[in-house]
mmCIF file of C-alpha atoms in Angstrom:
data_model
loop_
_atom_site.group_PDB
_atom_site.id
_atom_site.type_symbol
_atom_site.label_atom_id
_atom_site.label_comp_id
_atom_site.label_asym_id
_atom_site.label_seq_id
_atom_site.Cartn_x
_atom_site.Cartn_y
_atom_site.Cartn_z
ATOM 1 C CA UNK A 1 9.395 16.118 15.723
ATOM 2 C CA UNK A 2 10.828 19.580 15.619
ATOM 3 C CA UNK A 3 10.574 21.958 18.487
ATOM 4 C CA UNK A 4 10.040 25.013 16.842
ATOM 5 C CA UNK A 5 7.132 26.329 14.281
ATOM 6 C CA UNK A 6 8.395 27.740 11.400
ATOM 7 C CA UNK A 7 7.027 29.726 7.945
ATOM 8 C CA UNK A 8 6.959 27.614 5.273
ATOM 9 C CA UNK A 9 9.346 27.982 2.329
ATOM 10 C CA UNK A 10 8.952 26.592 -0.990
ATOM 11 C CA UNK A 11 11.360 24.738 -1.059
ATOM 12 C CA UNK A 12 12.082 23.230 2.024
ATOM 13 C CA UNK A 13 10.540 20.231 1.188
ATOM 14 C CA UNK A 14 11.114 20.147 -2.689
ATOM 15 C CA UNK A 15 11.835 17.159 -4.111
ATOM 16 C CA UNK A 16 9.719 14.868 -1.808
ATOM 17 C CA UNK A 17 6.457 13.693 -3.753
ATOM 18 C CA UNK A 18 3.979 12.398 -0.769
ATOM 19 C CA UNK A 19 1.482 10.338 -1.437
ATOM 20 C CA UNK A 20 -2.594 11.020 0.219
ATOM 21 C CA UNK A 21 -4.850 8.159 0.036
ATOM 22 C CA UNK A 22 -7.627 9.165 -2.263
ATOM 23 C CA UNK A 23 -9.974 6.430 -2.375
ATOM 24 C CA UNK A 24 -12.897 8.807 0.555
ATOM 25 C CA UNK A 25 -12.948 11.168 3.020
ATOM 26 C CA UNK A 26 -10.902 13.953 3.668
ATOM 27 C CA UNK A 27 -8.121 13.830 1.405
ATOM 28 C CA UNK A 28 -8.400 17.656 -0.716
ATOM 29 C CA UNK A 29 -6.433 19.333 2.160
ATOM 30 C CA UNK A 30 -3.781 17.169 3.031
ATOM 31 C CA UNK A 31 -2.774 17.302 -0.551
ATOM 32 C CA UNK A 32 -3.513 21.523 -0.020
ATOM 33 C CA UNK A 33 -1.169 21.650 3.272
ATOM 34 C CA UNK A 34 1.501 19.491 1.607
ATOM 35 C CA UNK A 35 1.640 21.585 -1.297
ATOM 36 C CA UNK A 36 1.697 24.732 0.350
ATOM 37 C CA UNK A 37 4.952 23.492 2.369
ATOM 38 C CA UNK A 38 6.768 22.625 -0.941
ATOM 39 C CA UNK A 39 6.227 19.287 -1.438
ATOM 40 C CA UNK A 40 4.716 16.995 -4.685
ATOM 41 C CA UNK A 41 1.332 15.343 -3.560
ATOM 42 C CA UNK A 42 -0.399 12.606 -5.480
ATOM 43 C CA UNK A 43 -3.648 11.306 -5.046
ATOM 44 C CA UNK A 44 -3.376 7.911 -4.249
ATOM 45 C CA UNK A 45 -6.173 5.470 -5.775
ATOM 46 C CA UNK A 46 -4.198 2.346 -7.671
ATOM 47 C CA UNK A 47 -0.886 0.197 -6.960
ATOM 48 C CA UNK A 48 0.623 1.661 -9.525
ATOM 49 C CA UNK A 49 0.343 5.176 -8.027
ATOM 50 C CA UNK A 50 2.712 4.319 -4.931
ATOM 51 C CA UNK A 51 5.607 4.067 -7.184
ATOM 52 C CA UNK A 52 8.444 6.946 -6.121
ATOM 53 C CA UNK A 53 6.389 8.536 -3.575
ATOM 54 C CA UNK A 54 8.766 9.326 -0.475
ATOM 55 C CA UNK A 55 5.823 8.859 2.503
ATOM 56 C CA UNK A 56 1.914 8.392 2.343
ATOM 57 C CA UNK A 57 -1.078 10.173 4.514
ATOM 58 C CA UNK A 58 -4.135 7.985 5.257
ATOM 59 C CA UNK A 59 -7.215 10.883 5.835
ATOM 60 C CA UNK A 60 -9.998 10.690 7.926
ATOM 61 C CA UNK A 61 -13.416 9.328 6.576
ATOM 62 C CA UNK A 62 -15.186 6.047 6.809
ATOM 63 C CA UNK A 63 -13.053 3.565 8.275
ATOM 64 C CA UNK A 64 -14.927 0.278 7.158
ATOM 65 C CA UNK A 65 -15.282 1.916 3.797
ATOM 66 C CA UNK A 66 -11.955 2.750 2.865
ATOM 67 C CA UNK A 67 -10.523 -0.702 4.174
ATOM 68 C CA UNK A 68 -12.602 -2.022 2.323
ATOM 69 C CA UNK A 69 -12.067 0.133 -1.098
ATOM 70 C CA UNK A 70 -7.710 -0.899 0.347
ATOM 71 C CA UNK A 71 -9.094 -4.380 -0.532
ATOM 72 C CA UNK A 72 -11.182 -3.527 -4.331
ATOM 73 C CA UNK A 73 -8.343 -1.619 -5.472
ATOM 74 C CA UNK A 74 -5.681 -4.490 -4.003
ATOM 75 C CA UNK A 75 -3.672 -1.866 -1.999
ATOM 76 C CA UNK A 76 -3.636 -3.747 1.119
ATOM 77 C CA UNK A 77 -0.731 -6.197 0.652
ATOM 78 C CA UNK A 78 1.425 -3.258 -1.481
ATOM 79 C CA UNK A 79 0.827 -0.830 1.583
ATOM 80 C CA UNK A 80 1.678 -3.488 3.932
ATOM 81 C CA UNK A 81 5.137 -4.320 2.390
ATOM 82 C CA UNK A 82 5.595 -0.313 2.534
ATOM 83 C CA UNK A 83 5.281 -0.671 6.405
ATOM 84 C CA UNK A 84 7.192 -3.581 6.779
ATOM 85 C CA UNK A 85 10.321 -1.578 5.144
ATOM 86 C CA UNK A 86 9.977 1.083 7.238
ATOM 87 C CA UNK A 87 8.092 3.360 5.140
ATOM 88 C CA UNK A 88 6.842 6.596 6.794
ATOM 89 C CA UNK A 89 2.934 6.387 6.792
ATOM 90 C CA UNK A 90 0.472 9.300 8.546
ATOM 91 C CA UNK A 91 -2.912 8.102 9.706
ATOM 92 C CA UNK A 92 -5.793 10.848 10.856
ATOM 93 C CA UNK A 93 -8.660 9.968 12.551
ATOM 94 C CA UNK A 94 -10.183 6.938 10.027
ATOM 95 C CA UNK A 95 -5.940 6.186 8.880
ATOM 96 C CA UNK A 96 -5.570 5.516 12.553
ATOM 97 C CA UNK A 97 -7.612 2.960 12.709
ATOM 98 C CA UNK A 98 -6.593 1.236 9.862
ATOM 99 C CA UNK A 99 -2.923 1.548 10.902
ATOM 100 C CA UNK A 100 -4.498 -0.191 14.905
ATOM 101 C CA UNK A 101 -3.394 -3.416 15.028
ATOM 102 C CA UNK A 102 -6.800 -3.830 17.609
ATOM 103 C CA UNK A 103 -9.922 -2.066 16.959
ATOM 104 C CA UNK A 104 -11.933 -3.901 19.731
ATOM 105 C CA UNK A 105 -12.224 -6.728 17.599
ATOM 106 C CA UNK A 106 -14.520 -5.678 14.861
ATOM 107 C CA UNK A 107 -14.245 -7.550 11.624
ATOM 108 C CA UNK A 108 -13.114 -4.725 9.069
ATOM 109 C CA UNK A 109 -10.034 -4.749 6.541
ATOM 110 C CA UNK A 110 -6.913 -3.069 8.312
ATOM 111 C CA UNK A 111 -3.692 -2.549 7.972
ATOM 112 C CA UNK A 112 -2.922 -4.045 11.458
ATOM 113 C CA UNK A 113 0.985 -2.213 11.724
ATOM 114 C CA UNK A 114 0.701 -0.335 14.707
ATOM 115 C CA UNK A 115 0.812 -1.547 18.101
ATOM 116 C CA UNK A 116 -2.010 0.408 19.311
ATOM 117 C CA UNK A 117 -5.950 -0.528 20.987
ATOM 118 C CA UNK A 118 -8.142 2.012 19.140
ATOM 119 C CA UNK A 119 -12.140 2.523 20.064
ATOM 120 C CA UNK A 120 -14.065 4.279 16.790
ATOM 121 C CA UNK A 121 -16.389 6.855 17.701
ATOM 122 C CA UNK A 122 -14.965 7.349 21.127
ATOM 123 C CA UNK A 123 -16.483 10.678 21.943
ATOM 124 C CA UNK A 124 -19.898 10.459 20.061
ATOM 125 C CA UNK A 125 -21.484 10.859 16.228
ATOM 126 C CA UNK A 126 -21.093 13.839 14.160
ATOM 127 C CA UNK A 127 -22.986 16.037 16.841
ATOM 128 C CA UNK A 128 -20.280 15.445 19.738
ATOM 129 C CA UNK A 129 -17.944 17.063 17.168
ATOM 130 C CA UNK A 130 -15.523 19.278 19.396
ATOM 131 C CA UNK A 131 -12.347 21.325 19.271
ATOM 132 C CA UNK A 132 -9.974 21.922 21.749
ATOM 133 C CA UNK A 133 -5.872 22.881 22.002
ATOM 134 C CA UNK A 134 -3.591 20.043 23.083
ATOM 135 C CA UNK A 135 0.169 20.244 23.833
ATOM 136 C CA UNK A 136 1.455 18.140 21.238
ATOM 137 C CA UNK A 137 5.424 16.410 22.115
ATOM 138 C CA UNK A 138 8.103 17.813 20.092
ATOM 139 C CA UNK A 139 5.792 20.678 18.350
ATOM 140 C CA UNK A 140 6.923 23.334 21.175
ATOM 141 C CA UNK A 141 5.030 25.377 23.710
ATOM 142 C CA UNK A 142 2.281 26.661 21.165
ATOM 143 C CA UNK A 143 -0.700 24.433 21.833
ATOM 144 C CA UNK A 144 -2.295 22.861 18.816
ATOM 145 C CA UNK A 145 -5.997 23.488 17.985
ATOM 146 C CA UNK A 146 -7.605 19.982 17.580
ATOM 147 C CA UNK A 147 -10.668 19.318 15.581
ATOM 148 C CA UNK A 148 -12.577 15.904 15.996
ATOM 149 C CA UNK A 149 -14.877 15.122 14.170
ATOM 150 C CA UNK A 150 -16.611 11.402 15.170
ATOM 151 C CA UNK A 151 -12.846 10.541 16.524
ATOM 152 C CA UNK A 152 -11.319 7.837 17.635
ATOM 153 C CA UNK A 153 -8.976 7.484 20.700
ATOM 154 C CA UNK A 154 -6.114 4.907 21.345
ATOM 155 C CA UNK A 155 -6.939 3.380 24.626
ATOM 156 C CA UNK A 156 -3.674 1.845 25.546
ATOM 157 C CA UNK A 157 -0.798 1.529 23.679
ATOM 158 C CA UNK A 158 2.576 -1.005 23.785
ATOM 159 C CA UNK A 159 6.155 -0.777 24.668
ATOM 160 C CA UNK A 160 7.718 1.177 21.522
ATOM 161 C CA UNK A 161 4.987 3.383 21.259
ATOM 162 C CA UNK A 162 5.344 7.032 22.098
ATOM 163 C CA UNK A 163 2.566 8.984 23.192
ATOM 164 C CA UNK A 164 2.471 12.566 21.750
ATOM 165 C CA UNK A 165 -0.644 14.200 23.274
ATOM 166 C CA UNK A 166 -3.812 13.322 25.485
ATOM 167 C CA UNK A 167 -6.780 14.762 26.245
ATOM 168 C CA UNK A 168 -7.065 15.974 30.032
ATOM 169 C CA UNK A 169 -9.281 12.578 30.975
ATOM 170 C CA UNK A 170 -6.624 10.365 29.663
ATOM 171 C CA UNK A 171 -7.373 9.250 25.907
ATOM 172 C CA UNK A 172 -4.517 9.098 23.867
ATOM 173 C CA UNK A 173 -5.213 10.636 20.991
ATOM 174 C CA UNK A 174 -1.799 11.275 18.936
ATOM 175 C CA UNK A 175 0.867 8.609 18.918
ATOM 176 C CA UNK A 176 4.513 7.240 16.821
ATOM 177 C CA UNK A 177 5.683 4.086 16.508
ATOM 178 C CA UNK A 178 9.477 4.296 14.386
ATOM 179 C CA UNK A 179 8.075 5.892 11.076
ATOM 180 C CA UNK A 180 4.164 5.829 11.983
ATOM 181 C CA UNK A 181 2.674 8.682 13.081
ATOM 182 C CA UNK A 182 -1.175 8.628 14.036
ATOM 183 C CA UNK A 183 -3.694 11.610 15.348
ATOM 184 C CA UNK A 184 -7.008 10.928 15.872
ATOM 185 C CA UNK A 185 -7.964 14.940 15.121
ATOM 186 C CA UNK A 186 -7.582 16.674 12.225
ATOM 187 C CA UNK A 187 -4.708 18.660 11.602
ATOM 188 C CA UNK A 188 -5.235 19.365 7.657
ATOM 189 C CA UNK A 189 -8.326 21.372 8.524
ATOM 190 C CA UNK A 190 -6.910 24.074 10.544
ATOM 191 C CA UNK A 191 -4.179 26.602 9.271
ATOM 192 C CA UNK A 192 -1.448 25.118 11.743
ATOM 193 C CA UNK A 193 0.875 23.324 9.138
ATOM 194 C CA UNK A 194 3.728 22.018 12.242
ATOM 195 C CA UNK A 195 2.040 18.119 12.129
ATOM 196 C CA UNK A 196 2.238 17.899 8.552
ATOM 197 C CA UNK A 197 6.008 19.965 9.042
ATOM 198 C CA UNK A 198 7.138 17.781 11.645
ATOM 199 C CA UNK A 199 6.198 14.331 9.268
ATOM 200 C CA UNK A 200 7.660 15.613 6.434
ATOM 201 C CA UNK A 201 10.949 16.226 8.230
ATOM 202 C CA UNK A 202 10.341 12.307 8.927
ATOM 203 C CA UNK A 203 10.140 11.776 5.148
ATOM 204 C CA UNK A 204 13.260 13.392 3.835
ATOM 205 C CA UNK A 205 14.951 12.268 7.002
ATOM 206 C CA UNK A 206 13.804 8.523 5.881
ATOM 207 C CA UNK A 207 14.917 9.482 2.228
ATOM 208 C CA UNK A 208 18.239 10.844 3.128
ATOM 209 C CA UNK A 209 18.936 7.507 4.979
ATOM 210 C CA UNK A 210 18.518 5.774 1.588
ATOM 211 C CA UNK A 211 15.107 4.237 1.458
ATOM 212 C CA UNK A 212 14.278 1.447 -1.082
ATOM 213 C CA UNK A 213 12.785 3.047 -3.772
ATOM 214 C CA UNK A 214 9.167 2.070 -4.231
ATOM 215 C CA UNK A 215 9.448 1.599 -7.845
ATOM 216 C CA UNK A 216 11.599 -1.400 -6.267
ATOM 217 C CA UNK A 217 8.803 -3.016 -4.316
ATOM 218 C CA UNK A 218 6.779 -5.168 -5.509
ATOM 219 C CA UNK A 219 3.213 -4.826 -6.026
ATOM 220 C CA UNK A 220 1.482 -8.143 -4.711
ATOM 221 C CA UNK A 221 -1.973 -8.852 -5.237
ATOM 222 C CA UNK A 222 -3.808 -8.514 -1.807
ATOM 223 C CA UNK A 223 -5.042 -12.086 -0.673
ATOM 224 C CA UNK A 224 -6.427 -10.656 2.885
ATOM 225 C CA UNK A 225 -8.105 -8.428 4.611
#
C-alpha cells in the first residue's frame, strides 16, 4: 500500500476499468469513489461482464444473499478461476466473508480463497453500528475513519496473511493475502479515497506485470457452492 495520501487526478488511474459486484448491497459508491480517482467502473451482474476488467470490489450487504445470487447468476466458478490467477479482488464487510475460506462453519455459498476465520455480525445488528479511526499499515500516519455497519471480524488468520489494522481489543478487521485485500468497515462511505487508492495501485501494478486478460478466461458454468 502506499505511504502517503494523495489528491486524486484524473488520470492517474485511466485506463483501468474495475469491476463492483452489483448483484445487492452497497455497490453505488464504490463505483462513485472509483470514478472519482480516474478509473472505468462496471457494474458487475453476469459472466459476461468480467471480461477486460483489470480488478473487482465485492461490497458489503447480505452475505448469504449475494453468495447465493454468485450461484443464480453462475459467477462462482468464473470468479474463482479469477482468484486462482492471481486476480486482484477487494472484499468489504459482506465480500470478506465470501472471500473467508472459514466462516465458523455455516453452510452458505463462498468463495473460500482467503486463508482467513471470519465471525458475521461480530459486534452486534444494525443498532451496534459504530465508527471509530484505525491506523491502517501502509496508508501513513493519518488514521482512517472506520464505519461498521453489522461487521464482521477475522478472528485469526494463517501464515501469508498480513494483518493491516485491529481494533484496540484485538479483532482483525483489515487484512491481504498476495492480491486480496479484505476490510470488514466501510471505506466507500466516507470521503477518505487512500483504501480504494492504495488497491488500485495493486491493479495497474498487477496489469503492468502482464495479467491474463479476462477475455482469455474461460467462463465455466458454476457446479458448487
Amino acid at each position: 500500500m502506499s505511504d502517503a495520501a494523495k489528491s486524486p487526478t484524473s488520470s492517474e488511474f485511466g485506463g483501468l476499468t474495475v469491476g463492483v459486484l452489483a448483484l445487492q448491497g452497497a455497490f453505488v459508491e464504490h463505483v462513485q469513489t472509483i470514478e472519482r480517482l480516474g478509473a472505468t467502473a462496471r457494474e458487475i451482474r453476469l459472466p459476461s461482464d468480467l471480461e477486460g476488467i483489470d480488478g473487482l470490489i465485492i461490497p458489503g450487504g447480505e452475505s448469504t444473499t449475494i453468495g447465493k445470487l454468485l450461484v443464480h447468476y453462475e459467477l462462482l466458478a468464473p470468479l474463482r478461476t479469477l482468484v486462482d490467477r492471481g486476480f486482484p479482488i477487494y472484499g468489504t464487510c459482506a465480500g470478506a466473508i465470501l472471500l473467508a475460506k472459514d466462516i465458523g462453519g455455516l453452510d452458505q455459498p463462498l468463495l473460500a480463497t482467503m486463508d482467513l476465520v471470519v465471525k458475521r455480525n461480530a459486534f452486534g445488528r444494525q443498532l451496534q453500528s459504530f465508527e471509530t479511526d484505525l491506523k491502517i499499515a501502509g496508508l501513513g500516519e493519518q488514521p482512517f475513519r472506520a464505519i461498521f455497519i453489522r461487521a464482521p471480524a477475522i478472528t485469526s488468520v494463517s501464515e501469508g496473511v498480513d494483518v493491516l489494522a485491529a481494533l484496540d481489543d484485538g479483532a482483525i478487521v483489515a487484512a491481504r493475502q498476495g492480491s486480496l485485500l479484505v476490510s470488514c468497515f466501510h471505506p466507500e462511505l466516507t470521503e477518505d479515497d487512500r483504501f480504494h487508492r492504495a488497491f488500485l495501485e495493486s491493479v495497474a501494478a498487477h496489469r503492468a506485470a502482464g495479467q491474463i486478460p479476462t477475455a482469455m478466461v474461460a467462463i465455466t458454468p458454476s457446479a458448487s457452492t
